[in-house]
Amino acid sequence: MLSRYYFRALLVACALVSALGDKAQASPWIEANDAYLRASIEQLADAGYLRGHVNTYPLMWSGIARDLRRIDPAWLNDDELHAYYRVSAALDFAQMERVNGVRTTLNSERARQNGYADMYREHASLVVSRTFTNEHTAARIQTNVRGGSVEHKSYTFEGSYLATTLGNWAFSVDQMPVWWGPGQDNALVMSTNARPLQGFRLNRLEDNPSNLPVLRWAGRWHATAFAGRTQSAGPLGDQEIAGARLGIRPLPALSIGASTTLQAGDNLGRRNHIVGADVRLALPLAVTLYAEAAQRSGSTDVVAFEGASRDSRYALTIGVSHSIMLGQNLQQFFAEHTDVPAFFYDDNTDPAGYRRWGLNMGAAIDQDVESLTLGYRFQTAHGTGWQMRLRDQRMGASNRLVAMQHDIEGRDFDIKRRMVDVNYQRPFAETLLTIGVTYSYDVVRENFLNSMSSESSEHDLAVRASWEFRF
């Protein structure tokens, strides 16, 4: 069993790294916390300038940095040049010898749904971090003081890591947010929705093609694997999880990924085995098609509600995105449809299923749901950005997310939800201010055994703000 005290060792290790020397190297990866940076990376990848796999976060900097050095800005059109400078600026910051950070957030309530880079899981937080790098090692100690969190913990070390390299592989002990797949609003196998896992991680650094003739067709490839802890499940004991992902790029316009995760427990054995595959295809005129499919292996024999006919082992996400430069501003549009069947993330023995403290480790919309998201992002060359998402969702009685939000778990219901989510960010000197508003309208229908039903509606408005200073 993984030791629950290994982050104490991480604290000591960070102190040692800070004393090892100051030869600066890039931080090992790009984190899953900046939707605007991700849009710029995807734009350069779709245009063929970034040649590696870009659908696995944390995303290794090594391949990105290599490809950026080979780009002549004279080759780029206006929108590609905007993306190039955005990614280059992020790389320059990652190559600083030491980085300190302070971030504070205030939320009127915990987010009803977390998409990519959304991590609003408490009413208030204060985050203090310090990052160290030297020739072969990088480390960050990050302390999060929180109020009103879903798991009632007042502080965590979420976001901390210690990473070192051996040959073409990076080994780390960390608690980093993870996003696997091309989805903009949902990832079926691993997403940033739940609290990051404490665990050990292995990443391939350089994504060079294989020299074996039988594998050369796969092009550049990346692999990652992890093993970690989810949470203690009381009398069921500590819960462990392991996962792996492989990404290949056989053609400049085509990226393919495959993911798998498996949970295990002291008294439960192996369970919740989820396998996924995804594809991203870049088309002319800056249009991209993407899809992810996931299958749950094993039994879904849980107590079903009447009418829960969508019980299935297969979930699907399909989407399309388009980027365009208007003036000096980069704009991205996307449409994404996700269908997750009833009981997909449930477990017939462990009440938590594929979740941490009630939040799904896969799709943020949980299960027994069909969701359509229309998204828009706008970013200027100076860092100001807008993001808007419109969501239309239909959720059934095995959806743990809305059952918890409406306090109707254990009853038969269906919910229609309309949601508008708007974020605005603006840099001030060396700081970044972000303000967000989410409005949702739910129509709740409860079904009874006598074929009668009752219907009610609920309006919800949430506001949030964050301020970040890195130096």
PDB file of C-alpha atoms in Angstrom, residues 182-356:
ATOM      1  CA  PRO A 182      -8.856  16.161 -26.555  1.00  0.00           C
ATOM      2  CA  GLY A 183     -12.132  17.191 -24.884  1.00  0.00           C
ATOM      3  CA  GLN A 184     -12.565  20.887 -24.066  1.00  0.00           C
ATOM      4  CA  ASP A 185     -15.266  20.482 -21.399  1.00  0.00           C
ATOM      5  CA  ASN A 186     -15.149  16.795 -20.402  1.00  0.00           C
ATOM      6  CA  ALA A 187     -12.602  13.977 -20.242  1.00  0.00           C
ATOM      7  CA  LEU A 188     -14.060  10.500 -19.739  1.00  0.00           C
ATOM      8  CA  VAL A 189     -11.139   8.671 -18.076  1.00  0.00           C
ATOM      9  CA  MET A 190      -9.135  11.297 -16.159  1.00  0.00           C
ATOM     10  CA  SER A 191      -9.995  14.988 -15.698  1.00  0.00           C
ATOM     11  CA  THR A 192      -9.297  17.917 -13.383  1.00  0.00           C
ATOM     12  CA  ASN A 193     -12.789  17.675 -11.845  1.00  0.00           C
ATOM     13  CA  ALA A 194     -11.873  15.825  -8.628  1.00  0.00           C
ATOM     14  CA  ARG A 195      -8.998  16.524  -6.268  1.00  0.00           C
ATOM     15  CA  PRO A 196      -5.630  15.491  -7.777  1.00  0.00           C
ATOM     16  CA  LEU A 197      -4.323  12.090  -6.763  1.00  0.00           C
ATOM     17  CA  GLN A 198      -1.328  11.654  -4.507  1.00  0.00           C
ATOM     18  CA  GLY A 199       0.987   9.280  -6.309  1.00  0.00           C
ATOM     19  CA  PHE A 200       4.029   8.349  -8.320  1.00  0.00           C
ATOM     20  CA  ARG A 201       4.251   9.196 -12.031  1.00  0.00           C
ATOM     21  CA  LEU A 202       6.399   8.184 -14.999  1.00  0.00           C
ATOM     22  CA  ASN A 203       6.594  10.287 -18.197  1.00  0.00           C
ATOM     23  CA  ARG A 204       8.507   9.871 -21.450  1.00  0.00           C
ATOM     24  CA  LEU A 205      10.512  13.039 -22.082  1.00  0.00           C
ATOM     25  CA  GLU A 206      11.442  13.139 -25.771  1.00  0.00           C
ATOM     26  CA  ASP A 207       8.667  11.832 -28.011  1.00  0.00           C
ATOM     27  CA  ASN A 208      10.976  10.600 -30.788  1.00  0.00           C
ATOM     28  CA  PRO A 209       9.653   7.913 -33.169  1.00  0.00           C
ATOM     29  CA  SER A 210      10.606   4.305 -32.626  1.00  0.00           C
ATOM     30  CA  ASN A 211      13.511   2.937 -34.660  1.00  0.00           C
ATOM     31  CA  LEU A 212      11.791  -0.423 -35.079  1.00  0.00           C
ATOM     32  CA  PRO A 213      10.383  -0.741 -38.604  1.00  0.00           C
ATOM     33  CA  VAL A 214       7.144  -2.312 -37.372  1.00  0.00           C
ATOM     34  CA  LEU A 215       6.481   0.675 -35.047  1.00  0.00           C
ATOM     35  CA  ARG A 216       7.884   3.519 -37.145  1.00  0.00           C
ATOM     36  CA  TRP A 217       4.443   4.165 -38.669  1.00  0.00           C
ATOM     37  CA  ALA A 218       3.193   5.411 -35.277  1.00  0.00           C
ATOM     38  CA  GLY A 219       5.339   8.535 -35.545  1.00  0.00           C
ATOM     39  CA  ARG A 220       6.172  10.497 -32.416  1.00  0.00           C
ATOM     40  CA  TRP A 221       4.829   8.868 -29.279  1.00  0.00           C
ATOM     41  CA  HIS A 222       4.412   9.715 -25.625  1.00  0.00           C
ATOM     42  CA  ALA A 223       3.662   7.481 -22.657  1.00  0.00           C
ATOM     43  CA  THR A 224       2.778   8.136 -19.036  1.00  0.00           C
ATOM     44  CA  ALA A 225       1.768   5.972 -16.083  1.00  0.00           C
ATOM     45  CA  PHE A 226       0.905   6.578 -12.439  1.00  0.00           C
ATOM     46  CA  ALA A 227      -0.023   4.810  -9.215  1.00  0.00           C
ATOM     47  CA  GLY A 228      -1.657   6.633  -6.326  1.00  0.00           C
ATOM     48  CA  ARG A 229      -4.308   6.876  -3.632  1.00  0.00           C
ATOM     49  CA  THR A 230      -7.888   8.019  -4.005  1.00  0.00           C
ATOM     50  CA  GLN A 231      -9.274   8.156  -0.461  1.00  0.00           C
ATOM     51  CA  SER A 232     -10.046   6.033   2.569  1.00  0.00           C
ATOM     52  CA  ALA A 233     -13.439   4.335   2.328  1.00  0.00           C
ATOM     53  CA  GLY A 234     -13.983   3.653   6.036  1.00  0.00           C
ATOM     54  CA  PRO A 235     -14.459  -0.073   6.704  1.00  0.00           C
ATOM     55  CA  LEU A 236     -13.535  -0.834   3.091  1.00  0.00           C
ATOM     56  CA  GLY A 237      -9.981   0.382   3.708  1.00  0.00           C
ATOM     57  CA  ASP A 238      -7.654   2.578   1.658  1.00  0.00           C
ATOM     58  CA  GLN A 239      -8.373   2.877  -2.039  1.00  0.00           C
ATOM     59  CA  GLU A 240      -5.614   2.752  -4.633  1.00  0.00           C
ATOM     60  CA  ILE A 241      -5.645   3.552  -8.350  1.00  0.00           C
ATOM     61  CA  ALA A 242      -3.230   3.056 -11.238  1.00  0.00           C
ATOM     62  CA  GLY A 243      -3.405   4.243 -14.823  1.00  0.00           C
ATOM     63  CA  ALA A 244      -1.485   4.529 -18.064  1.00  0.00           C
ATOM     64  CA  ARG A 245      -1.805   6.465 -21.309  1.00  0.00           C
ATOM     65  CA  LEU A 246      -0.143   6.173 -24.716  1.00  0.00           C
ATOM     66  CA  GLY A 247      -0.315   8.880 -27.374  1.00  0.00           C
ATOM     67  CA  ILE A 248       0.902   8.586 -30.967  1.00  0.00           C
ATOM     68  CA  ARG A 249       0.972  10.962 -33.946  1.00  0.00           C
ATOM     69  CA  PRO A 250       1.230   8.916 -37.150  1.00  0.00           C
ATOM     70  CA  LEU A 251       0.417  11.944 -39.338  1.00  0.00           C
ATOM     71  CA  PRO A 252       0.954  15.667 -38.699  1.00  0.00           C
ATOM     72  CA  ALA A 253      -2.815  16.206 -38.682  1.00  0.00           C
ATOM     73  CA  LEU A 254      -3.736  13.085 -36.670  1.00  0.00           C
ATOM     74  CA  SER A 255      -3.255  12.359 -32.959  1.00  0.00           C
ATOM     75  CA  ILE A 256      -4.444   9.110 -31.347  1.00  0.00           C
ATOM     76  CA  GLY A 257      -4.507   8.250 -27.645  1.00  0.00           C
ATOM     77  CA  ALA A 258      -5.374   5.248 -25.478  1.00  0.00           C
ATOM     78  CA  SER A 259      -5.949   5.364 -21.703  1.00  0.00           C
ATOM     79  CA  THR A 260      -6.720   2.898 -18.936  1.00  0.00           C
ATOM     80  CA  THR A 261      -7.244   3.085 -15.170  1.00  0.00           C
ATOM     81  CA  LEU A 262      -7.898   0.459 -12.515  1.00  0.00           C
ATOM     82  CA  GLN A 263      -8.936   0.859  -8.875  1.00  0.00           C
ATOM     83  CA  ALA A 264      -8.166  -1.530  -6.041  1.00  0.00           C
ATOM     84  CA  GLY A 265      -8.853  -1.627  -2.310  1.00  0.00           C
ATOM     85  CA  ASP A 266      -7.774  -3.417   0.848  1.00  0.00           C
ATOM     86  CA  ASN A 267     -10.983  -5.436   1.029  1.00  0.00           C
ATOM     87  CA  LEU A 268     -12.436  -5.040  -2.457  1.00  0.00           C
ATOM     88  CA  GLY A 269      -9.858  -6.332  -4.898  1.00  0.00           C
ATOM     89  CA  ARG A 270      -9.706  -4.959  -8.440  1.00  0.00           C
ATOM     90  CA  ARG A 271     -12.630  -2.941  -9.803  1.00  0.00           C
ATOM     91  CA  ASN A 272     -13.674   0.118 -11.834  1.00  0.00           C
ATOM     92  CA  HIS A 273     -11.501  -0.770 -14.804  1.00  0.00           C
ATOM     93  CA  ILE A 274     -12.032   1.942 -17.438  1.00  0.00           C
ATOM     94  CA  VAL A 275     -10.471   1.904 -20.906  1.00  0.00           C
ATOM     95  CA  GLY A 276     -10.616   4.834 -23.314  1.00  0.00           C
ATOM     96  CA  ALA A 277      -9.473   5.807 -26.805  1.00  0.00           C
ATOM     97  CA  ASP A 278      -9.443   9.242 -28.415  1.00  0.00           C
ATOM     98  CA  VAL A 279      -8.589  10.899 -31.704  1.00  0.00           C
ATOM     99  CA  ARG A 280      -7.934  14.477 -32.828  1.00  0.00           C
ATOM    100  CA  LEU A 281      -7.928  15.393 -36.526  1.00  0.00           C
ATOM    101  CA  ALA A 282      -6.812  18.797 -37.836  1.00  0.00           C
ATOM    102  CA  LEU A 283      -8.546  19.942 -41.017  1.00  0.00           C
ATOM    103  CA  PRO A 284      -7.912  22.960 -43.289  1.00  0.00           C
ATOM    104  CA  LEU A 285      -9.133  26.421 -42.273  1.00  0.00           C
ATOM    105  CA  ALA A 286      -8.181  25.832 -38.601  1.00  0.00           C
ATOM    106  CA  VAL A 287     -11.030  23.356 -38.025  1.00  0.00           C
ATOM    107  CA  THR A 288     -10.444  20.378 -35.728  1.00  0.00           C
ATOM    108  CA  LEU A 289     -12.573  17.290 -35.106  1.00  0.00           C
ATOM    109  CA  TYR A 290     -12.095  15.214 -31.976  1.00  0.00           C
ATOM    110  CA  ALA A 291     -13.697  12.275 -30.184  1.00  0.00           C
ATOM    111  CA  GLU A 292     -13.205  10.109 -27.106  1.00  0.00           C
ATOM    112  CA  ALA A 293     -14.853   6.780 -26.309  1.00  0.00           C
ATOM    113  CA  ALA A 294     -14.596   4.925 -22.998  1.00  0.00           C
ATOM    114  CA  GLN A 295     -15.650   1.468 -21.856  1.00  0.00           C
ATOM    115  CA  ARG A 296     -16.192   0.268 -18.328  1.00  0.00           C
ATOM    116  CA  SER A 297     -15.095  -3.326 -17.764  1.00  0.00           C
ATOM    117  CA  GLY A 298     -16.670  -5.481 -15.092  1.00  0.00           C
ATOM    118  CA  SER A 299     -20.089  -5.598 -13.482  1.00  0.00           C
ATOM    119  CA  THR A 300     -22.572  -2.720 -13.509  1.00  0.00           C
ATOM    120  CA  ASP A 301     -24.976  -4.730 -11.333  1.00  0.00           C
ATOM    121  CA  VAL A 302     -26.229  -1.928  -9.100  1.00  0.00           C
ATOM    122  CA  VAL A 303     -29.731  -1.091  -7.929  1.00  0.00           C
ATOM    123  CA  ALA A 304     -31.474   0.496 -10.922  1.00  0.00           C
ATOM    124  CA  PHE A 305     -34.338   2.923 -10.921  1.00  0.00           C
ATOM    125  CA  GLU A 306     -37.411   2.266 -13.000  1.00  0.00           C
ATOM    126  CA  GLY A 307     -36.819   3.630 -16.487  1.00  0.00           C
ATOM    127  CA  ALA A 308     -33.022   3.622 -16.167  1.00  0.00           C
ATOM    128  CA  SER A 309     -32.661   1.967 -19.562  1.00  0.00           C
ATOM    129  CA  ARG A 310     -29.456   3.805 -20.427  1.00  0.00           C
ATOM    130  CA  ASP A 311     -27.349   1.411 -18.337  1.00  0.00           C
ATOM    131  CA  SER A 312     -24.383   0.682 -20.605  1.00  0.00           C
ATOM    132  CA  ARG A 313     -20.645   0.132 -20.528  1.00  0.00           C
ATOM    133  CA  TYR A 314     -19.847   2.751 -23.184  1.00  0.00           C
ATOM    134  CA  ALA A 315     -19.488   6.553 -22.982  1.00  0.00           C
ATOM    135  CA  LEU A 316     -18.755   8.948 -25.829  1.00  0.00           C
ATOM    136  CA  THR A 317     -17.607  12.523 -26.437  1.00  0.00           C
ATOM    137  CA  ILE A 318     -17.481  14.143 -29.878  1.00  0.00           C
ATOM    138  CA  GLY A 319     -16.538  17.725 -30.673  1.00  0.00           C
ATOM    139  CA  VAL A 320     -15.402  20.299 -33.194  1.00  0.00           C
ATOM    140  CA  SER A 321     -13.324  23.445 -32.694  1.00  0.00           C
ATOM    141  CA  HIS A 322     -12.293  26.384 -34.861  1.00  0.00           C
ATOM    142  CA  SER A 323      -9.710  29.123 -34.286  1.00  0.00           C
ATOM    143  CA  ILE A 324      -9.637  32.487 -36.029  1.00  0.00           C
ATOM    144  CA  MET A 325      -7.649  35.708 -35.699  1.00  0.00           C
ATOM    145  CA  LEU A 326      -9.669  38.935 -35.740  1.00  0.00           C
ATOM    146  CA  GLY A 327      -7.467  41.990 -35.507  1.00  0.00           C
ATOM    147  CA  GLN A 328      -4.817  41.237 -32.904  1.00  0.00           C
ATOM    148  CA  ASN A 329      -7.065  38.860 -30.957  1.00  0.00           C
ATOM    149  CA  LEU A 330      -7.201  35.068 -31.125  1.00  0.00           C
ATOM    150  CA  GLN A 331     -10.674  33.545 -30.884  1.00  0.00           C
ATOM    151  CA  GLN A 332     -11.649  29.907 -30.506  1.00  0.00           C
ATOM    152  CA  PHE A 333     -15.079  28.316 -30.854  1.00  0.00           C
ATOM    153  CA  PHE A 334     -16.001  24.756 -29.927  1.00  0.00           C
ATOM    154  CA  ALA A 335     -19.054  22.525 -29.715  1.00  0.00           C
ATOM    155  CA  GLU A 336     -18.936  19.329 -27.668  1.00  0.00           C
ATOM    156  CA  HIS A 337     -21.466  16.564 -27.029  1.00  0.00           C
ATOM    157  CA  THR A 338     -20.971  14.012 -24.254  1.00  0.00           C
ATOM    158  CA  ASP A 339     -23.137  10.984 -23.477  1.00  0.00           C
ATOM    159  CA  VAL A 340     -22.392   9.004 -20.310  1.00  0.00           C
ATOM    160  CA  PRO A 341     -24.805   6.139 -19.491  1.00  0.00           C
ATOM    161  CA  ALA A 342     -26.383   5.321 -16.152  1.00  0.00           C
ATOM    162  CA  PHE A 343     -24.143   3.695 -13.503  1.00  0.00           C
ATOM    163  CA  PHE A 344     -21.016   4.085 -15.678  1.00  0.00           C
ATOM    164  CA  TYR A 345     -18.872   5.319 -12.771  1.00  0.00           C
ATOM    165  CA  ASP A 346     -20.686   3.439  -9.985  1.00  0.00           C
ATOM    166  CA  ASP A 347     -19.452   0.393  -8.111  1.00  0.00           C
ATOM    167  CA  ASN A 348     -21.702  -2.278  -6.639  1.00  0.00           C
ATOM    168  CA  THR A 349     -19.536  -2.605  -3.492  1.00  0.00           C
ATOM    169  CA  ASP A 350     -17.826   0.734  -2.930  1.00  0.00           C
ATOM    170  CA  PRO A 351     -20.386   3.574  -2.535  1.00  0.00           C
ATOM    171  CA  ALA A 352     -17.876   6.167  -3.776  1.00  0.00           C
ATOM    172  CA  GLY A 353     -17.278   4.411  -7.088  1.00  0.00           C
ATOM    173  CA  TYR A 354     -14.949   6.266  -9.453  1.00  0.00           C
ATOM    174  CA  ARG A 355     -14.946   9.417  -7.325  1.00  0.00           C
ATOM    175  CA  ARG A 356     -13.045  11.371  -4.698  1.00  0.00           C
TER     176      ARG A 356
END
